[in-house]
């Protein structure tokens, strides 16, 4: 499954003030790979938006320089592949830029006719490279410089992916799983977290009596989406309660985790939400256990300091 969502990069043909973002992204991408940028997207010639790169190849008797022309096509918003009609007059453009290599930098895949057209270009002695969405992603996630770029251009999808990469933090004396109320699987397990939810069980009568301006939560449970949840939901429906759920995989995104916690606090402070003791205790359990995936590991020194303070959390 792809990690980076190219829809996060603004569409090229809409005058949003951000329509050059894909080209700027390309510039940063090729800089990271070690190319020198001779002409950036802001100095595009002939109305085109091609980048011109210089690659220095070390050899025994000195460096060889290869000039590349990069053609950027950001079609992720239409979801269409890059076709041969998107790439007109490639060899003329290469000649105009005095380039001996062509790079297609695309946020979707290329069509087979374009693939054949590029093969023909190779036969004529040009070098050809294609970076489609998948290849761009692989390059970015491979090293720390690439990850910095991904973080800048794909803030949402990258941070989400990143939070799954880390092992749970060593917050507590030992790892605390968050169990599905029905099947007891650990919902924080990377393999199933995309299907994990937190469910708030609300007293319908209480809402009615308060003109739906207040909610009373009689319980909170954690479960897998689908069968586990429907069994549990059914049980509460019979008790005149309704349920509201949220994806745990969203809540573990650090920014979201903070704003989610703030929202919970604000609603309690404003008297909009009332919790039974049981529901409130589950809420605290949730916040603590999920934090293992949100906060970073503590260092050796911090662990030592915690020992000195004798304050290793014991409030689970
Ligand atoms: Zn389950």
XYZ file of C-alpha atoms and ligand atoms in Angstrom, residues 180 182-185 223-224 228, ligand 1:
9
model
C -10.231 -5.460 22.068
C -14.480 -8.688 22.423
C -11.625 -10.764 20.988
C -8.866 -9.446 23.299
C -6.351 -8.845 20.495
C -12.425 -2.941 19.640
C -11.714 -4.171 16.139
C -16.216 -7.378 17.342
Zn -11.592 -7.769 18.278
